[in-house]
Amino acid sequence: MTTPAFRGVIPPVLTPLDESGAFDEAAFERLVERLIAAGVHGLFVLGSSGEVAFLSDDERARVLEASVRVAAGRVPVIAGVNEMTPARVIGQVRLAEAAGVDAIVATAPYYARPSAAEVEAHFRAVAAATSLPVFAYDVPVRVHSKLDHAMLVRLGVEGVLAGVKDSSGDDVAFRRLVMANRAAGSPLVLFTGHEVVVDGALLAGADGVVPGLGNVDPVRYVQLFDAAGAADWARVRVLQDEVAELFEIVFQASGVSGEAAGLGAFKTALAHLGVISSNRMSQPVPSLEGDTVARITAIVDRAELSA
């Protein structure tokens, strides 16, 4: 089997829920089809945007199976296998393997606070347990540790890691990672998850972007990536400004968690567009309503998005 190329726009796919809180597979299928029709280069399921922390193993398995079924080989499917320790991560790897995904994404261990050596041993153990390409997920806001760029490049050179999804929001650290990776012969595929500075990341040398907002506006992100590939940086700037204006939807809620404000805004936008049936969030996260929804939909309407 040929290993798929990992590059470009790979949205972290939301997990739509129906009004009862159950996985809405029909809405998920509509969302995935819309993303593929927009020209995305892959799908990242069971990430933070997919509310992975709230899903049972049975629910995760359903999402994985639906992802592979709907993608049908048109784009690669990358699955989050986020858990607290290597043994638990490997259990998630088995679910991903059974579903037939193309690669996995793992965070550093959490809850038990690891040393730098333990983080490295964790990634080695996960990679040794599977033949799938392994991406490191650098998301300190979730796991409370920042991945060291020298370690990541070393594991890339050794073939332990295939790449990195950087959701740290630390642009200086990402630039250092790009430079170190380039100096080592670019063993890692590097993705930024920082929606509003994709232009800078691509200019620095990122291989692609994993934008939560890409669920709402995949077209502009694909256009942005293509413009960067053509070195049309004036066009890149215009598109980045446009998605930054749309990103204002995540700032419309107040007095709620980041989960409710951010993912809730994405779901509210997609429900307004008719892509998903409900903006329902996983318990105990509240769904957005009232004036917040009105402000979000006004921003979405100004962006002139199509369903």
XYZ file of N, CA, C and O in Angstrom, residues 81-89 92 107-114 122:
76
model
N -5.497 9.950 18.796
C -5.505 8.812 19.722
C -5.146 9.327 21.123
O -4.328 8.747 21.827
N -5.783 10.403 21.498
C -5.402 11.119 22.705
C -5.854 10.382 23.965
O -7.040 10.129 24.147
N -4.898 10.082 24.795
C -5.157 9.462 26.096
C -4.009 9.802 27.032
O -3.017 10.393 26.626
N -4.139 9.395 28.295
C -3.227 9.891 29.325
C -1.853 9.228 29.336
O -0.866 9.865 29.701
N -1.778 7.958 28.981
C -0.536 7.198 29.110
C -0.344 6.320 27.878
O -1.301 6.064 27.133
N 0.883 5.815 27.639
C 1.115 5.010 26.441
C 0.169 3.824 26.292
O -0.348 3.565 25.203
N -0.095 3.097 27.364
C -0.964 1.920 27.265
C -2.359 2.312 26.800
O -2.976 1.637 25.962
N -2.861 3.424 27.315
C -4.199 3.872 26.929
C -4.198 4.420 25.497
O -5.163 4.224 24.760
N -3.130 5.087 25.117
C -3.023 5.566 23.735
C -3.012 4.383 22.768
O -3.693 4.399 21.735
N -6.293 3.189 21.922
C -6.945 4.022 20.903
C -6.370 3.758 19.519
O -7.086 3.813 18.511
N -0.783 13.103 21.548
C -0.216 14.137 22.404
C 0.842 13.530 23.317
O 1.016 12.308 23.376
N 1.511 14.391 24.048
C 2.332 13.936 25.170
C 1.414 13.350 26.234
O 0.209 13.620 26.244
N 1.948 12.543 27.156
C 1.122 12.047 28.261
C 0.610 13.218 29.104
O 1.198 14.303 29.104
N -0.470 12.995 29.803
C -0.994 14.032 30.694
C -1.627 13.383 31.918
O -1.721 12.166 32.000
N -2.038 14.200 32.835
C -2.486 13.838 34.188
C -1.267 13.476 35.032
O -0.932 14.184 35.965
N -0.570 12.376 34.709
C 0.728 12.118 35.322
C 1.720 13.006 34.577
O 1.970 12.808 33.399
N 2.271 14.001 35.276
C 3.089 15.015 34.600
C 4.445 14.425 34.211
O 5.261 14.083 35.081
N 4.750 14.278 32.909
C 5.963 13.586 32.488
C 7.186 14.489 32.432
O 7.082 15.702 32.213
N 7.418 7.967 25.576
C 6.002 7.807 25.228
C 5.822 7.718 23.714
O 5.173 6.792 23.206
